[in-house]
Amino acid sequence: MAVPGQKKESLTPSELHFIATSEYVVEIVPNFSMGQIRLLSGIWGPFTPPGKARVPLWLALDLKRRKRCSIVAPEWMSVDHLQERLKDETTHGEYADLPFRYLEISKAIIGVAGEDVDNAALIRSLLMDIRQARQTKSRQGVVKMNDAGMAMTGISQLEINELRPFFVQSFGVMRRLGGAHVAAPMSQSTQIPSQFTLDEDGWDVSGV
Amino acid sequence: MTIDFDSYYSIDSIIADNQKVPSEFLTNVPGQGWLQGGLENDIKEGAKIDLPYWLSSTLALSEYDFLNLSIPPAFSTRVTNALIASPSFVKLANLNHFWYSFGIRISDLLEDNLKLQQSLRLAFTNRLIDIFDLGQYEGSVDDKGFETDFKAGMDELEKQLFHICAASAAQHKRL
């Protein structure tokens, strides 16, 4: 199939952005009144200002662009919470506990509704610090890589997507190079059984 | 793009099949003297010729004793020792541009291939982090033309991994 090489390896960041905005649900404060609306993802609303409503992120972003609502940033995007996570990240060996798609979600919200987020600039720099700390951990994963497998508990979608092509190919090479205990196969023909049956002299006798 | 050692259509594996293996003939072969590159018509018993892997492996594994193979210089003990001492400083590309693919082929021919396999594995696992770092760096900077000693010494397989890593890093830089 004529798919570009990079799309075969993993998803693109924009595809991840799309998935995150379809999946994630945020709270908004609408500035219009409307009853419930029925979408493929479910029934959302009603919209009664100044009450809050829960909607999918893509809808929230769209309403925000039309200046029809303000987005309430999720709790984990607060300065306090992120500072704590950054502390976890630098003191513990594991990835800190953050939403699976935290990078995509936070970027979308800050990018479109930066004015609704308190301390947006500080949050952005905290997120960058967290990401850098996590990248250091991913690098440790490469150092410890072997052909048996590896655990990267808590790694996020975007990070795993970035590492995937390199890791998959490296695992492939490692498996072929084999452990010291694994005897290498003599040739590839021993792995794939031939559809023909050959006699000692190499003649095809499957039809006989 | 997938890294492939033995696929029929893989250009890299075809080139790896053509790397030269030092071989010693155990019989006289009339009419094939051109393999030596000289003017002689016949190959004499005891002649030492570098033959491509696809030819030497077939002859060596056949039921007649045509050839004695020796391990190519790129996989000598000296190289293994250098790899143990400092994996990142060995220039694999200077030894052989298809060092890993060729090494696997040689190790498949050997009965006692433990040492060779270990040095292939040792080289790969220890150089991987350098490839990763270099790829991440290349993905994040605008100037792609920089040269380092390690970059110049990567074999073809490592270069492929490097490009995969750099492309992915560049793609995910923004988010």
Tab-separated table of C-alpha atoms in Angstrom:
chain	number	residue	atom	x	y	z
A	1	MET	CA	0.000	0.000	0.000
A	2	ALA	CA	1.260	3.460	-0.843
A	3	VAL	CA	1.658	4.766	2.680
A	4	PRO	CA	4.631	7.053	3.358
A	5	GLY	CA	7.370	5.298	5.309
A	6	GLN	CA	6.977	7.431	8.395
A	7	LYS	CA	3.277	6.665	8.722
A	8	LYS	CA	3.985	2.953	8.684
A	9	GLU	CA	6.329	3.312	11.626
A	10	SER	CA	4.098	5.240	13.999
A	11	LEU	CA	1.396	7.869	14.194
A	12	THR	CA	2.201	11.480	13.390
A	13	PRO	CA	1.986	14.152	16.097
A	14	SER	CA	-1.007	15.711	14.372
A	15	GLU	CA	-2.834	12.373	14.439
A	16	LEU	CA	-2.080	12.125	18.153
A	17	HIS	CA	-3.405	15.659	18.586
A	18	PHE	CA	-6.599	14.626	16.830
A	19	ILE	CA	-7.043	11.528	19.015
A	20	ALA	CA	-6.404	13.509	22.192
A	21	THR	CA	-8.911	16.223	21.319
A	22	SER	CA	-11.579	13.641	20.454
A	23	GLU	CA	-11.048	11.606	23.597
A	24	TYR	CA	-10.432	14.094	26.347
A	25	VAL	CA	-13.317	15.777	28.138
A	26	VAL	CA	-12.929	19.248	29.694
A	27	GLU	CA	-15.127	21.658	31.575
A	28	ILE	CA	-16.121	24.910	29.962
A	29	VAL	CA	-18.053	27.970	31.037
A	30	PRO	CA	-20.266	28.801	28.061
A	31	ASN	CA	-21.517	32.301	27.361
A	32	PHE	CA	-24.597	31.128	25.474
A	33	SER	CA	-27.679	29.162	26.496
A	34	MET	CA	-28.583	25.974	24.741
A	35	GLY	CA	-30.160	22.628	25.556
A	36	GLN	CA	-28.449	19.284	25.205
A	37	ILE	CA	-26.772	18.384	21.950
A	38	ARG	CA	-26.425	14.886	20.595
A	39	LEU	CA	-23.072	14.015	19.001
A	40	LEU	CA	-21.499	10.735	17.946
A	41	SER	CA	-19.527	10.744	21.190
A	42	GLY	CA	-22.628	11.137	23.354
A	43	ILE	CA	-25.039	13.712	24.661
A	44	TRP	CA	-23.464	16.919	25.950
A	45	GLY	CA	-24.868	19.948	27.721
A	46	PRO	CA	-27.119	21.609	28.618
A	47	PHE	CA	-25.270	24.905	28.379
A	48	THR	CA	-26.522	27.302	31.037
A	49	PRO	CA	-24.183	30.154	31.942
A	50	PRO	CA	-22.683	30.765	34.396
A	51	GLY	CA	-22.822	27.017	35.132
A	52	LYS	CA	-20.107	24.733	33.839
A	53	ALA	CA	-20.615	22.122	31.168
A	54	ARG	CA	-18.531	19.084	30.227
A	55	VAL	CA	-17.680	18.712	26.545
A	56	PRO	CA	-15.066	16.926	24.427
A	57	LEU	CA	-11.857	18.914	24.024
A	58	TRP	CA	-12.302	19.458	20.295
A	59	LEU	CA	-15.695	21.053	20.899
A	60	ALA	CA	-14.318	23.211	23.691
A	61	LEU	CA	-11.481	24.402	21.420
A	62	ASP	CA	-13.919	25.132	18.621
A	63	LEU	CA	-16.272	27.098	20.884
A	64	LYS	CA	-13.286	28.971	22.318
A	65	ARG	CA	-12.115	29.975	18.843
A	66	ARG	CA	-15.618	31.357	18.231
A	67	LYS	CA	-15.383	33.161	21.590
A	68	ARG	CA	-18.405	31.294	22.893
A	69	CYS	CA	-16.879	29.890	26.059
A	70	SER	CA	-13.906	29.902	28.358
A	71	ILE	CA	-12.118	26.650	29.102
A	72	VAL	CA	-11.540	25.543	32.673
A	73	ALA	CA	-8.059	24.069	32.735
A	74	PRO	CA	-7.987	20.556	34.201
A	75	GLU	CA	-6.676	20.175	37.728
A	76	TRP	CA	-3.419	18.499	36.733
A	77	MET	CA	-2.529	21.584	34.677
A	78	SER	CA	-2.207	23.791	37.764
A	79	VAL	CA	1.161	25.211	38.782
A	80	ASP	CA	1.141	23.439	42.164
A	81	HIS	CA	0.367	20.043	40.688
A	82	LEU	CA	2.943	20.345	37.929
A	83	GLN	CA	5.620	21.529	40.354
A	84	GLU	CA	4.956	18.441	42.440
A	85	ARG	CA	5.136	16.204	39.382
A	86	LEU	CA	8.410	17.827	38.371
A	87	LYS	CA	9.754	17.048	41.831
A	88	ASP	CA	8.617	13.411	41.483
A	89	GLU	CA	10.184	13.293	38.077
A	90	THR	CA	13.593	14.429	39.259
A	91	THR	CA	13.671	12.386	42.470
A	92	HIS	CA	12.128	9.071	41.367
A	93	GLY	CA	13.308	6.598	38.768
A	94	GLU	CA	9.862	6.086	37.283
A	95	TYR	CA	7.871	8.405	35.068
A	96	ALA	CA	5.667	10.678	37.157
A	97	ASP	CA	1.924	10.146	37.170
A	98	LEU	CA	0.497	12.350	34.426
A	99	PRO	CA	-2.367	11.802	31.966
A	100	PHE	CA	-1.423	9.540	29.046
A	101	ARG	CA	-1.872	12.378	26.560
A	102	TYR	CA	-0.743	15.237	28.788
A	103	LEU	CA	1.492	16.864	26.165
A	104	GLU	CA	-1.119	16.965	23.415
A	105	ILE	CA	-3.888	18.175	25.741
A	106	SER	CA	-1.840	20.859	27.463
A	107	LYS	CA	-0.479	22.163	24.197
A	108	ALA	CA	-3.952	22.401	22.679
A	109	ILE	CA	-5.426	24.153	25.687
A	110	ILE	CA	-2.562	26.612	26.173
A	111	GLY	CA	-2.347	27.284	22.443
A	112	VAL	CA	-6.019	28.135	21.969
A	113	ALA	CA	-7.150	29.208	25.429
A	114	GLY	CA	-3.982	30.553	27.000
A	115	GLU	CA	-5.872	33.493	28.472
A	116	ASP	CA	-8.148	31.130	30.458
A	117	VAL	CA	-5.209	29.401	32.114
A	118	ASP	CA	-3.640	31.024	35.161
A	119	ASN	CA	0.117	31.436	34.825
A	120	ALA	CA	0.121	29.993	31.316
A	121	ALA	CA	3.747	30.936	30.721
A	122	LEU	CA	4.890	29.304	33.944
A	123	ILE	CA	2.878	26.160	33.185
A	124	ARG	CA	4.392	25.972	29.751
A	125	SER	CA	7.912	26.154	31.120
A	126	LEU	CA	7.062	23.585	33.828
A	127	LEU	CA	5.767	21.224	31.166
A	128	MET	CA	8.960	21.677	29.181
A	129	ASP	CA	11.034	20.908	32.266
A	130	ILE	CA	8.975	17.797	32.939
A	131	ARG	CA	9.345	16.656	29.376
A	132	GLN	CA	13.101	17.103	29.499
A	133	ALA	CA	13.346	15.142	32.738
A	134	ARG	CA	11.326	12.360	31.143
A	135	GLN	CA	13.500	12.365	28.039
A	136	THR	CA	16.498	11.732	30.262
A	137	LYS	CA	14.690	8.660	31.566
A	138	SER	CA	13.921	7.452	28.066
A	139	ARG	CA	17.620	7.767	27.305
A	140	GLN	CA	18.344	5.494	30.260
A	141	GLY	CA	15.972	3.020	28.610
A	142	VAL	CA	18.235	2.935	25.555
A	143	VAL	CA	21.286	2.276	27.739
A	144	LYS	CA	19.595	-0.703	29.374
A	145	MET	CA	17.988	-2.053	26.224
A	146	ASN	CA	18.115	-5.810	25.650
A	147	ASP	CA	16.282	-8.233	23.418
A	148	ALA	CA	14.051	-9.622	26.174
A	149	GLY	CA	11.947	-6.536	26.760
A	150	MET	CA	11.733	-3.433	28.873
A	151	ALA	CA	9.310	-1.763	31.224
A	152	MET	CA	8.576	1.950	30.819
A	153	THR	CA	5.619	2.321	33.163
A	154	GLY	CA	3.919	5.670	32.948
A	155	ILE	CA	5.417	6.842	29.648
A	156	SER	CA	3.041	9.073	27.717
A	157	GLN	CA	1.585	8.606	24.261
A	158	LEU	CA	3.680	11.250	22.529
A	159	GLU	CA	6.912	10.080	24.119
A	160	ILE	CA	6.309	6.461	23.208
A	161	ASN	CA	5.423	7.561	19.691
A	162	GLU	CA	8.715	9.378	19.337
A	163	LEU	CA	10.748	6.406	20.545
A	164	ARG	CA	8.800	3.715	18.724
A	165	PRO	CA	10.542	3.653	15.308
A	166	PHE	CA	14.023	3.623	16.816
A	167	PHE	CA	13.197	1.092	19.530
A	168	VAL	CA	11.358	-1.296	17.237
A	169	GLN	CA	14.215	-1.374	14.752
A	170	SER	CA	16.831	-1.731	17.485
A	171	PHE	CA	14.933	-4.636	19.041
A	172	GLY	CA	14.810	-6.262	15.619
A	173	VAL	CA	18.568	-5.960	15.190
A	174	MET	CA	19.205	-7.252	18.697
A	175	ARG	CA	17.045	-10.283	18.141
A	176	ARG	CA	18.890	-11.084	14.939
A	177	LEU	CA	22.276	-10.602	16.549
A	178	GLY	CA	20.984	-13.027	19.143
A	179	GLY	CA	21.904	-13.672	22.709
A	180	ALA	CA	25.119	-15.520	23.400
A	181	HIS	CA	23.038	-18.600	24.197
A	182	VAL	CA	21.044	-18.611	20.966
A	183	ALA	CA	22.551	-20.446	18.013
A	184	ALA	CA	22.051	-18.505	14.813
A	185	PRO	CA	20.077	-20.316	12.112
A	186	MET	CA	22.125	-21.563	9.156
A	187	SER	CA	20.113	-19.678	6.569
A	188	GLN	CA	16.731	-18.093	6.187
A	189	SER	CA	15.393	-21.031	4.189
A	190	THR	CA	15.253	-23.135	7.350
A	191	GLN	CA	12.767	-20.715	8.863
A	192	ILE	CA	10.273	-20.606	6.040
A	193	PRO	CA	9.115	-24.045	4.942
A	194	SER	CA	9.194	-24.362	1.182
A	195	GLN	CA	5.946	-24.966	-0.597
A	196	PHE	CA	7.752	-27.522	-2.731
A	197	THR	CA	9.120	-30.854	-1.671
A	198	LEU	CA	12.617	-31.429	-2.980
A	199	ASP	CA	14.440	-34.737	-3.234
A	200	GLU	CA	18.146	-35.153	-2.510
A	201	ASP	CA	19.221	-33.852	-5.891
A	202	GLY	CA	17.044	-30.783	-5.606
A	203	TRP	CA	14.238	-31.850	-7.952
A	204	ASP	CA	10.721	-30.863	-7.149
A	205	VAL	CA	8.798	-33.994	-6.267
A	206	SER	CA	5.685	-32.412	-4.812
A	207	GLY	CA	3.624	-33.224	-7.904
A	208	VAL	CA	4.803	-36.852	-8.072
B	1	MET	CA	11.769	1.353	6.250
B	2	THR	CA	12.734	-1.748	8.107
B	3	ILE	CA	16.198	-3.040	8.747
B	4	ASP	CA	16.538	-6.371	7.071
B	5	PHE	CA	19.464	-8.740	7.179
B	6	ASP	CA	18.483	-11.487	4.804
B	7	SER	CA	15.560	-10.306	2.690
B	8	TYR	CA	15.886	-11.269	-0.976
B	9	TYR	CA	15.153	-7.779	-2.302
B	10	SER	CA	17.111	-5.831	0.294
B	11	ILE	CA	19.944	-4.002	-1.452
B	12	ASP	CA	21.962	-3.903	1.755
B	13	SER	CA	21.802	-7.653	2.179
B	14	ILE	CA	22.871	-8.150	-1.452
B	15	ILE	CA	25.907	-5.926	-0.877
B	16	ALA	CA	26.634	-7.711	2.405
B	17	ASP	CA	26.574	-11.000	0.470
B	18	ASN	CA	29.288	-9.602	-1.777
B	19	GLN	CA	31.819	-8.787	0.940
B	20	LYS	CA	35.073	-10.634	0.528
B	21	VAL	CA	36.101	-13.626	2.629
B	22	PRO	CA	39.745	-14.807	2.561
B	23	SER	CA	39.643	-18.334	1.159
B	24	GLU	CA	42.294	-20.949	0.494
B	25	PHE	CA	41.698	-23.418	-2.311
B	26	LEU	CA	42.180	-27.098	-1.439
B	27	THR	CA	41.982	-28.356	-5.032
B	28	ASN	CA	43.161	-27.318	-8.455
B	29	VAL	CA	40.472	-25.532	-10.411
B	30	PRO	CA	41.151	-25.410	-14.133
B	31	GLY	CA	39.989	-22.428	-16.144
B	32	GLN	CA	38.991	-20.208	-13.225
B	33	GLY	CA	42.267	-18.342	-12.812
B	34	TRP	CA	40.546	-15.022	-13.524
B	35	LEU	CA	39.204	-15.101	-9.969
B	36	GLN	CA	42.736	-14.338	-8.803
B	37	GLY	CA	42.889	-11.316	-11.057
B	38	GLY	CA	46.124	-12.450	-12.685
B	39	LEU	CA	46.962	-13.886	-16.049
B	40	GLU	CA	47.110	-17.504	-14.961
B	41	ASN	CA	44.547	-19.826	-16.438
B	42	ASP	CA	44.087	-22.234	-13.537
B	43	ILE	CA	43.687	-21.934	-9.787
B	44	LYS	CA	46.359	-23.993	-8.061
B	45	GLU	CA	45.879	-25.916	-4.857
B	46	GLY	CA	46.796	-23.704	-1.895
B	47	ALA	CA	46.010	-20.446	-3.693
B	48	LYS	CA	44.635	-17.738	-1.390
B	49	ILE	CA	41.929	-15.578	-2.888
B	50	ASP	CA	39.397	-13.154	-1.449
B	51	LEU	CA	36.059	-14.464	-2.670
B	52	PRO	CA	32.638	-12.868	-2.177
B	53	TYR	CA	30.682	-14.391	0.669
B	54	TRP	CA	27.943	-15.875	-1.537
B	55	LEU	CA	30.516	-17.845	-3.499
B	56	SER	CA	32.866	-18.839	-0.717
B	57	SER	CA	30.067	-19.919	1.633
B	58	THR	CA	28.485	-22.137	-1.022
B	59	LEU	CA	31.826	-23.740	-1.865
B	60	ALA	CA	32.872	-24.138	1.754
B	61	LEU	CA	29.592	-25.731	2.806
B	62	SER	CA	29.419	-28.156	-0.118
B	63	GLU	CA	30.218	-31.821	0.475
B	64	TYR	CA	33.540	-31.570	-1.362
B	65	ASP	CA	36.403	-29.802	0.340
B	66	PHE	CA	36.964	-26.926	-2.069
B	67	LEU	CA	37.935	-24.203	0.343
B	68	ASN	CA	39.282	-23.344	3.719
B	69	LEU	CA	37.812	-20.074	4.942
B	70	SER	CA	39.445	-17.715	7.359
B	71	ILE	CA	37.758	-15.001	9.376
B	72	PRO	CA	37.925	-11.608	7.588
B	73	PRO	CA	40.200	-9.008	9.212
B	74	ALA	CA	37.156	-6.886	10.156
B	75	PHE	CA	36.273	-9.506	12.795
B	76	SER	CA	39.734	-10.270	14.091
B	77	THR	CA	40.615	-10.525	17.765
B	78	ARG	CA	42.275	-7.136	17.502
B	79	VAL	CA	38.967	-5.541	16.531
B	80	THR	CA	37.117	-7.388	19.283
B	81	ASN	CA	39.629	-6.188	21.845
B	82	ALA	CA	39.294	-2.623	20.604
B	83	LEU	CA	35.506	-2.931	20.901
B	84	ILE	CA	35.773	-4.191	24.459
B	85	ALA	CA	38.118	-1.327	25.332
B	86	SER	CA	36.064	1.517	23.848
B	87	PRO	CA	33.053	0.596	21.710
B	88	SER	CA	32.278	4.146	20.563
B	89	PHE	CA	35.751	4.863	19.258
B	90	VAL	CA	36.016	1.986	16.810
B	91	LYS	CA	35.246	3.140	13.282
B	92	LEU	CA	33.163	0.266	11.988
B	93	ALA	CA	32.756	1.894	8.590
B	94	ASN	CA	36.512	1.683	8.061
B	95	LEU	CA	36.442	-2.054	8.802
B	96	ASN	CA	33.428	-2.835	6.664
B	97	HIS	CA	30.433	-0.742	5.624
B	98	PHE	CA	28.145	-3.681	6.362
B	99	TRP	CA	29.912	-4.794	9.496
B	100	TYR	CA	26.860	-6.222	11.295
B	101	SER	CA	25.205	-7.869	8.301
B	102	PHE	CA	28.489	-9.359	7.172
B	103	GLY	CA	29.350	-10.402	10.721
B	104	ILE	CA	26.092	-12.307	11.052
B	105	ARG	CA	26.789	-14.096	7.809
B	106	ILE	CA	30.273	-15.067	8.957
B	107	SER	CA	28.956	-16.230	12.314
B	108	ASP	CA	26.391	-18.414	10.532
B	109	LEU	CA	29.282	-20.151	8.753
B	110	LEU	CA	31.309	-20.820	11.874
B	111	GLU	CA	30.762	-23.794	14.131
B	112	ASP	CA	32.223	-21.982	17.103
B	113	ASN	CA	30.598	-18.607	16.616
B	114	LEU	CA	30.143	-17.647	20.248
B	115	LYS	CA	32.955	-15.131	20.330
B	116	LEU	CA	31.992	-13.419	17.114
B	117	GLN	CA	28.342	-13.213	18.158
B	118	GLN	CA	29.356	-11.770	21.473
B	119	SER	CA	31.462	-9.078	19.876
B	120	LEU	CA	28.680	-8.187	17.410
B	121	ARG	CA	26.259	-7.885	20.270
B	122	LEU	CA	28.690	-6.025	22.448
B	123	ALA	CA	29.349	-3.502	19.714
B	124	PHE	CA	25.662	-2.958	19.028
B	125	THR	CA	24.425	-2.637	22.610
B	126	ASN	CA	27.235	-0.302	23.594
B	127	ARG	CA	27.081	1.918	20.531
B	128	LEU	CA	23.291	2.201	20.542
B	129	ILE	CA	23.218	5.028	23.071
B	130	ASP	CA	25.673	7.033	20.961
B	131	ILE	CA	23.482	6.519	17.913
B	132	PHE	CA	20.432	7.585	19.920
B	133	ASP	CA	22.113	10.707	21.294
B	134	LEU	CA	23.431	11.702	17.894
B	135	GLY	CA	20.014	11.123	16.293
B	136	GLN	CA	18.229	13.170	18.944
B	137	TYR	CA	20.746	15.961	18.483
B	138	GLU	CA	20.486	15.935	14.708
B	139	GLY	CA	16.695	16.034	14.991
B	140	SER	CA	16.771	19.099	17.196
B	141	VAL	CA	19.274	21.311	15.345
B	142	ASP	CA	18.928	23.055	12.015
B	143	ASP	CA	22.474	22.440	10.840
B	144	LYS	CA	22.463	18.847	9.614
B	145	GLY	CA	25.930	18.995	8.152
B	146	PHE	CA	27.914	18.604	11.348
B	147	GLU	CA	30.467	15.856	11.529
B	148	THR	CA	31.745	13.904	14.477
B	149	ASP	CA	34.203	11.030	14.617
B	150	PHE	CA	31.448	8.681	15.658
B	151	LYS	CA	29.145	9.798	12.849
B	152	ALA	CA	31.869	9.137	10.293
B	153	GLY	CA	32.515	5.681	11.741
B	154	MET	CA	28.975	4.330	11.690
B	155	ASP	CA	28.282	1.292	9.525
B	156	GLU	CA	25.252	1.229	7.206
B	157	LEU	CA	22.928	-0.379	9.719
B	158	GLU	CA	23.813	2.175	12.349
B	159	LYS	CA	23.288	4.950	9.844
B	160	GLN	CA	19.793	3.683	9.159
B	161	LEU	CA	18.985	3.637	12.868
B	162	PHE	CA	20.475	7.106	13.197
B	163	HIS	CA	18.280	8.499	10.429
B	164	ILE	CA	15.172	6.862	11.912
B	165	CYS	CA	15.945	8.439	15.270
B	166	ALA	CA	16.699	11.869	13.809
B	167	ALA	CA	13.516	11.914	11.698
B	168	SER	CA	11.373	10.966	14.668
B	169	ALA	CA	13.026	13.536	16.927
B	170	ALA	CA	12.540	16.286	14.343
B	171	GLN	CA	8.897	15.338	13.884
B	172	HIS	CA	8.135	15.440	17.602
B	173	LYS	CA	10.225	18.508	18.381
B	174	ARG	CA	7.387	20.996	18.234
B	175	LEU	CA	4.873	19.416	20.506
